[in-house]
Coordinates of C-alpha atoms in Angstrom, one line a residue:
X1 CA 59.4 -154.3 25.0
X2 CA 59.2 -150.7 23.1
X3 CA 56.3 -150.5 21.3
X4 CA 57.2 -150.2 16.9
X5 CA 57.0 -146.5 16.1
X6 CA 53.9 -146.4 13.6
X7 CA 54.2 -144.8 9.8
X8 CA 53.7 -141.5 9.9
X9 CA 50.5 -140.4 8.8
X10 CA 50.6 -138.3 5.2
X11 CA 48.9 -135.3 4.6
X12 CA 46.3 -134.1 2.3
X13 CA 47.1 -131.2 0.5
X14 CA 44.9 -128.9 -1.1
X15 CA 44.1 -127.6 -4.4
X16 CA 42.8 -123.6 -4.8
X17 CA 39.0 -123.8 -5.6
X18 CA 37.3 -123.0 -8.7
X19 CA 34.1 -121.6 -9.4
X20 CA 31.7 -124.3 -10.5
X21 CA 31.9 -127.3 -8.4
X22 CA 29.0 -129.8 -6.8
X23 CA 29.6 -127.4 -3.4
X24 CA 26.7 -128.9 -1.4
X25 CA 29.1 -132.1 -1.5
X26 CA 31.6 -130.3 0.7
X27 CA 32.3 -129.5 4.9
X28 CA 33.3 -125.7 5.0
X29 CA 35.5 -124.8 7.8
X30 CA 37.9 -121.6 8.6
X31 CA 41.4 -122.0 7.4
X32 CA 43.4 -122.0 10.3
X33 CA 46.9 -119.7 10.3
X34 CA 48.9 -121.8 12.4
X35 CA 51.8 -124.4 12.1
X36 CA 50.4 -128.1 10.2
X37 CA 50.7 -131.0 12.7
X38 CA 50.4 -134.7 12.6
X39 CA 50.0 -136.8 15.4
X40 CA 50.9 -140.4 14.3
X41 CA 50.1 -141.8 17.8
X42 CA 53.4 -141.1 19.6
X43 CA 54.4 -137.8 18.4
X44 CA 53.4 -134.5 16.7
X45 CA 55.6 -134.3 13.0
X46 CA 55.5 -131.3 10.9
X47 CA 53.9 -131.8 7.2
X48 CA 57.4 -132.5 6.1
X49 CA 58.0 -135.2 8.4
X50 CA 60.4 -133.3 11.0
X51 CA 59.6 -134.1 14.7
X52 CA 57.8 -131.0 17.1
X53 CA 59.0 -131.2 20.6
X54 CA 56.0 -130.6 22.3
X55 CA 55.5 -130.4 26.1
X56 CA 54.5 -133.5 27.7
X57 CA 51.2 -132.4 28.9
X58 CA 50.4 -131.0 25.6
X59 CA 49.9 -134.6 24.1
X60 CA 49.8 -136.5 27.7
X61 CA 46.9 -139.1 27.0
X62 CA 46.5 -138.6 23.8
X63 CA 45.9 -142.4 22.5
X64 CA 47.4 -144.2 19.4
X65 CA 44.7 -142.8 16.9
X66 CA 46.4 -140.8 14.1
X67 CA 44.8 -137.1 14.3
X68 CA 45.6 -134.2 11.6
X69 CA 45.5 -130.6 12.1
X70 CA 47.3 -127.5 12.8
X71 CA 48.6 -125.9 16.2
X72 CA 46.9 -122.5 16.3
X73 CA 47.7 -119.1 18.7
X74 CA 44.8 -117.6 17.3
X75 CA 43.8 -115.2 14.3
X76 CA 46.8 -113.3 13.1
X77 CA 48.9 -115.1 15.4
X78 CA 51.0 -117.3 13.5
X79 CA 54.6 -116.0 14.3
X80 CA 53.2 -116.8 17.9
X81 CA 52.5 -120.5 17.1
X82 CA 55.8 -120.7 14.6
X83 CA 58.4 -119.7 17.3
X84 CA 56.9 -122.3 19.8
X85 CA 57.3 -124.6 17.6
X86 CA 60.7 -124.3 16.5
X87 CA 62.2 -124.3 19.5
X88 CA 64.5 -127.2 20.1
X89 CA 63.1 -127.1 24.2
X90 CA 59.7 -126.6 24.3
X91 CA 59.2 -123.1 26.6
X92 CA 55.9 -124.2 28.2
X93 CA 54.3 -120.9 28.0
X94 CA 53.8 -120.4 24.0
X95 CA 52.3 -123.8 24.3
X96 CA 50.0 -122.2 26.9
X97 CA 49.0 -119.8 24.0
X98 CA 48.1 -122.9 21.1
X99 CA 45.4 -124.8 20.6
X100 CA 46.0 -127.8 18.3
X101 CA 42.7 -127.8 16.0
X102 CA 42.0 -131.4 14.8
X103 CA 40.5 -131.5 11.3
X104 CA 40.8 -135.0 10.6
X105 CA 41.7 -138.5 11.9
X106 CA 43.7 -140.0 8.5
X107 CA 43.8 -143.7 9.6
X108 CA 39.9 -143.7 9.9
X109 CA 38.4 -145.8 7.0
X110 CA 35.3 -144.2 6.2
X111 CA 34.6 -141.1 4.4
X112 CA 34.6 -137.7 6.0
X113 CA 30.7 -137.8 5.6
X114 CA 32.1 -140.5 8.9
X115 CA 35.3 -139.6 9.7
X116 CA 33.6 -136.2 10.8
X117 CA 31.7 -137.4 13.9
X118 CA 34.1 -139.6 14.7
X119 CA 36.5 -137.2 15.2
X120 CA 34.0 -134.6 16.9
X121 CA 33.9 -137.9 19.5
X122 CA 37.7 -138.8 19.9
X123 CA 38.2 -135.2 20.5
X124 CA 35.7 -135.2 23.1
X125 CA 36.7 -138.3 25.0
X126 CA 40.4 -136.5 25.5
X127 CA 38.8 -133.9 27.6
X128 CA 41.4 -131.5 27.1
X129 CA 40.2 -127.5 26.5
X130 CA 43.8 -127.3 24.0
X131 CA 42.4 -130.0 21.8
X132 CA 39.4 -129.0 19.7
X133 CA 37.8 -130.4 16.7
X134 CA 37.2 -127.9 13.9
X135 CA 34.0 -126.6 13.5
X136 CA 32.8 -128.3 9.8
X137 CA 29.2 -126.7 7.9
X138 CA 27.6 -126.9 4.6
X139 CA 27.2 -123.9 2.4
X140 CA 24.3 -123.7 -0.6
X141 CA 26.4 -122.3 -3.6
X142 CA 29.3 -119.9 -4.4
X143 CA 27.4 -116.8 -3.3
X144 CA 27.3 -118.1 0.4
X145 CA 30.6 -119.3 0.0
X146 CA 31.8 -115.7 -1.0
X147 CA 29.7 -114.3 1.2
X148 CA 31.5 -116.3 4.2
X149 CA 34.6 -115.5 2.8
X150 CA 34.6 -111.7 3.1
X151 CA 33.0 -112.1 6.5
X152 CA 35.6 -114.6 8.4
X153 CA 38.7 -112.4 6.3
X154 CA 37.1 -109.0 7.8
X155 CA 37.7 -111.2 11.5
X156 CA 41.0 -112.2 10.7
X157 CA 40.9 -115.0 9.3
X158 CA 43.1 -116.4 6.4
X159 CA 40.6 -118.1 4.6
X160 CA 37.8 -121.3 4.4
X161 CA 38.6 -124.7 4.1
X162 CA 36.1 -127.3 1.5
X163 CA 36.3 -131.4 2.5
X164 CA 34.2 -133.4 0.4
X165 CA 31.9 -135.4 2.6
X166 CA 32.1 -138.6 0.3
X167 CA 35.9 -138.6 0.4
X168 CA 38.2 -141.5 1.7
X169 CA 41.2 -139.6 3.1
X170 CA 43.9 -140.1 0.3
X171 CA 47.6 -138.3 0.7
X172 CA 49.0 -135.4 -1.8
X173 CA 46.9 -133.2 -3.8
X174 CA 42.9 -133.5 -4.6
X175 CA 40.0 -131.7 -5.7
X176 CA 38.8 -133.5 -2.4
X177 CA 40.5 -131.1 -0.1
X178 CA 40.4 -127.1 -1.1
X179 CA 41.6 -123.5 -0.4
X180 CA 39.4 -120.8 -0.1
X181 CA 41.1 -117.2 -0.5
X182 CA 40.8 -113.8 -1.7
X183 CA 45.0 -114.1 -2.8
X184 CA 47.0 -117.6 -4.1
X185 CA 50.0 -118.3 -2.2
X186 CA 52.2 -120.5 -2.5
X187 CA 56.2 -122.0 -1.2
X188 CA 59.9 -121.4 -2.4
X189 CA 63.3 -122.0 -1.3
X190 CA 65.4 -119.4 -1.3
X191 CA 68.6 -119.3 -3.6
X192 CA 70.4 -115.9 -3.6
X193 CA 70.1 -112.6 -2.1
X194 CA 70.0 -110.1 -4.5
X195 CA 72.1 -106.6 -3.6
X196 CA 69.6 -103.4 -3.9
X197 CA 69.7 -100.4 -5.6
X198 CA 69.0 -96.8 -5.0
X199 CA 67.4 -96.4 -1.6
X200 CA 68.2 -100.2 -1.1
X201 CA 72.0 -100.3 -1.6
X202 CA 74.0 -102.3 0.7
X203 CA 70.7 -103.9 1.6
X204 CA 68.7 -107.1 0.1
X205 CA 66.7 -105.5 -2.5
X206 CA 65.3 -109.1 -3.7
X207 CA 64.9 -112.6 -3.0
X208 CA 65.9 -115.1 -5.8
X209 CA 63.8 -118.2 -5.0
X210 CA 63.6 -121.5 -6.8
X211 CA 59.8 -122.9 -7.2
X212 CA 59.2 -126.2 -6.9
X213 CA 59.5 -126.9 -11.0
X214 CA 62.8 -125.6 -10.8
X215 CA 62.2 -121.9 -12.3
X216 CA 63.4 -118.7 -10.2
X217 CA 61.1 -116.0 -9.2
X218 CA 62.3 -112.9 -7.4
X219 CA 60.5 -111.2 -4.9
X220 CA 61.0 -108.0 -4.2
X221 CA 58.2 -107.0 -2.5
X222 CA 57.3 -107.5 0.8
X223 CA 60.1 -107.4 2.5
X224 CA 60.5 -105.7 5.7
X225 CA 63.5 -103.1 6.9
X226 CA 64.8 -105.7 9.1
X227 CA 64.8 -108.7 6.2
X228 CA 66.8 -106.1 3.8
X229 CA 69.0 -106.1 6.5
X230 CA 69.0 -109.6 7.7
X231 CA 67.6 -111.9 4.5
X232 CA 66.1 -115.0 4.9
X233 CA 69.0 -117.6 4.9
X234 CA 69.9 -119.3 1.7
X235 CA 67.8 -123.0 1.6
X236 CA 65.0 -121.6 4.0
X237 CA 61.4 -122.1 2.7
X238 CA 59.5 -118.5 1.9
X239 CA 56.0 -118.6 1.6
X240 CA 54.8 -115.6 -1.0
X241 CA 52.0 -114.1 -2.0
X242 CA 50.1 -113.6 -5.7
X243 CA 47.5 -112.7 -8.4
X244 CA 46.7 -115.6 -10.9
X245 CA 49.6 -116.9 -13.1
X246 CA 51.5 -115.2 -16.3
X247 CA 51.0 -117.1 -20.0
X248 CA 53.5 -119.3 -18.9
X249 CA 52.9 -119.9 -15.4
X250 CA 54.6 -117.7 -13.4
X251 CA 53.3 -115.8 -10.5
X252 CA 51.7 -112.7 -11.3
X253 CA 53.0 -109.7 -8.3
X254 CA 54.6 -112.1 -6.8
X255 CA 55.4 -110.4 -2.7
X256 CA 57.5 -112.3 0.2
X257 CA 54.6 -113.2 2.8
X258 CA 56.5 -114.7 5.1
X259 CA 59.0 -117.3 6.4
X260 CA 58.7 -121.1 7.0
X261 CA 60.9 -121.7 10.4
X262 CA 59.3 -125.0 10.9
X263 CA 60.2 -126.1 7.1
X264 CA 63.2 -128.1 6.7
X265 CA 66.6 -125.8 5.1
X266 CA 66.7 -127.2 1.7
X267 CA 70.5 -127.6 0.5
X268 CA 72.4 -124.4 -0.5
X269 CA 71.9 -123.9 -3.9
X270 CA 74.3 -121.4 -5.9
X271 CA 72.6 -120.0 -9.1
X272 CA 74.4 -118.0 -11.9
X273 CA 73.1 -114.3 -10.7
X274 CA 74.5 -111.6 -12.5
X275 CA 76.2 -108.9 -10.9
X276 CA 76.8 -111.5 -8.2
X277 CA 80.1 -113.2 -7.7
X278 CA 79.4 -115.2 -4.8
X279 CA 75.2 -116.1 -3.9
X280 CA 76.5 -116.9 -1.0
X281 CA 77.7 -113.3 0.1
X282 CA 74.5 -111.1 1.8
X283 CA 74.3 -108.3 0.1
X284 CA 75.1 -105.9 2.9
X285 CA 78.4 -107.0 2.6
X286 CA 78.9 -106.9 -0.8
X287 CA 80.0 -104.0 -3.2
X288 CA 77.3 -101.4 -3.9
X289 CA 76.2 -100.5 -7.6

C-alpha cells in the first residue's frame, strides 16, 4: 500500500530587521546564498511548492521528519546551486558541489529555544557530510550584530539570519524570523522588455516588472551585456536590489540582481508600454528610436 504523500511543510519568511529589538532573544546565523528547500518527508519542494529532482543518494535515508533549509554551493556560489537545481535530470556532479544547510525542522512542536538541538541531533543521526545543521549563536546588541555583519559580508557572505529562541514555527511573515543586510532586496515578475536608447538601441535597455502589489518598477540597472541581449523571459521572477523606499513606497535605485530559475513563470502579462506595440516583442527585434 503507498504510503499518503504528507502536506507540504510552509515556510517562514522573513521580515528586514530594525534597529531596536530585544536581540539577546534571538539565534544569529549566516544567511545562506543558495536555492530554499523543503523536505516534507518524501521530497525536496522549492519555497513555492514546485518539486526539486534531486539525486537519490542526495536524500537516501533521510526519514519522514520535515526539515527546512537551503541547498548551498558555497559563498558566492549561487548560479552553481541554481543550475543544479533546475535541471529536469539531476546531473550528479553539481549535487556533488551542494550542501543542503538545515535551519529548522517545521513540524517540531516546541520553540526554537528546542527545535534548535533537536535539529543539531536529527542532523547528526543522518551521518551524511552534505547534510549540516546551521551553525545558530547569540549576539549582545546591535553593535555586535553590525560588527558581525561587516565581517561575514567582507567573507562573502550575503548576510545574517535572527530566529527568536521563544518562537513556535508559524508560516508567512514574522518579526520572529529576520534579514540582516547592508542592501534590501526584494522579487518581481517581469512584464515587458523595454527597447534602449543611445548606446542601448536594438538592445533591452530596461526591465518593466510588476511588484507584488501590482505597481511596475523598471530596472535599468544591473543588467549585464548578455541580458540586453537576451532579457529575462516575460513571467520569470527577478530578484533586485535597493536603498530604502520612496514617500510612497517604491524602491529607491532599484538594480536587476539576478534571476529566479527555480521560481515558477508567472503568466504572461501584457502592460500598456508606450512606445511599445507588442510587450511581447524583445527589443532587439523591434524598431530602434
Amino acid at each position: 500500500m503507498q504510503r499518503p504523500r504528507p502536506a507540504r511543510p510552509t515556510p517562514a519568511l522573513a521580515q528586514s530587521y530594525q534597529r531596536g529589538i530585544d536581540l539577546p532573544a534571538y539565534w544569529v546565523s549566516e544567511k545562506y546564498d543558495g536555492v530554499r528547500a523543503l523536505w516534507d518527508g518524501q521530497q525536496l519542494h522549492t519555497r513555492q511548492g514546485l518539486p526539486i529532482r534531486a539525486p537519490g543518494w542526495f536524500t537516501a535515508g533521510w526519514p519522514a521528519t520535515p526539515m527546512d533549509g537551503e541547498l548551498w554551493a558555497g559563498r558566492g556560489q549561487f548560479a552553481a546551486a541554481q543550475a543544479a537545481v533546475a535541471q529536469t535530470q539531476p546531473v550528479d556532479a553539481q549535487w556533488r558541489a551542494l550542501r543542503y544547510m538545515v535551519f529548522d525542522l517545521p513540524a517540531h512542536g516546541g520553540d526554537f529555544d528546542a527545535r534548535l538541538p533537536a535539529l543539531q541531533a536529527h542532523v547528526a543521526r543522518l551521518g551524511q557530510p552534505w547534510v549540516q545543521a546551521v551553525a545558530q549563536w547569540r549576539v549582545a546588541g546591535h553593535d555586535e550584530l553590525m560588527a558581525q555583519l561587516r565581517q561575514h559580508e567582507k567573507a562573502g557572505a550575503e548576510g545574517l539570519m535572527l530566529r527568536r529562541g521563544d518562537a513556535l514555527h508559524r508560516s508567512g511573515r514574522s518579526a520572529d524570523l529576520l534579514k540582516v543586510k547592508s542592501f534590501d532586496d526584494a522579487e518581481a515578475v517581469v512584464v515587458a522588455h523595454l527597447p534602449g536608447q543611445g548606446k542601448y538601441v536594438g538592445l533591452t535597455g530596461a526591465l518593466l516588472v510588476a511588484l507584488p502589489d501590482g505597481r511596475r518598477l523598471r530596472l535599468g540597472s544591473g543588467l549585464s551585456d548578455e541580458q540586453r541581449r537576451t532579457p529575462p523571459p516575460l513571467g520569470s521572477t527577478v530578484t533586485y536590489r535597493y536603498n530604502g523606499t520612496h514617500a510612497g513606497g517604491l524602491p529607491r535605485f532599484a538594480r536587476l540582481w539576478r534571476v529566479r530559475a527555480d521560481a515558477p513563470r508567472a503568466p504572461d502579462t501584457v502592460p500598456d508600454v508606450p512606445g511599445m506595440s507588442d510587450a511581447r516583442q524583445t527589443p532587439a527585434a523591434a524598431p530602434g528610436n
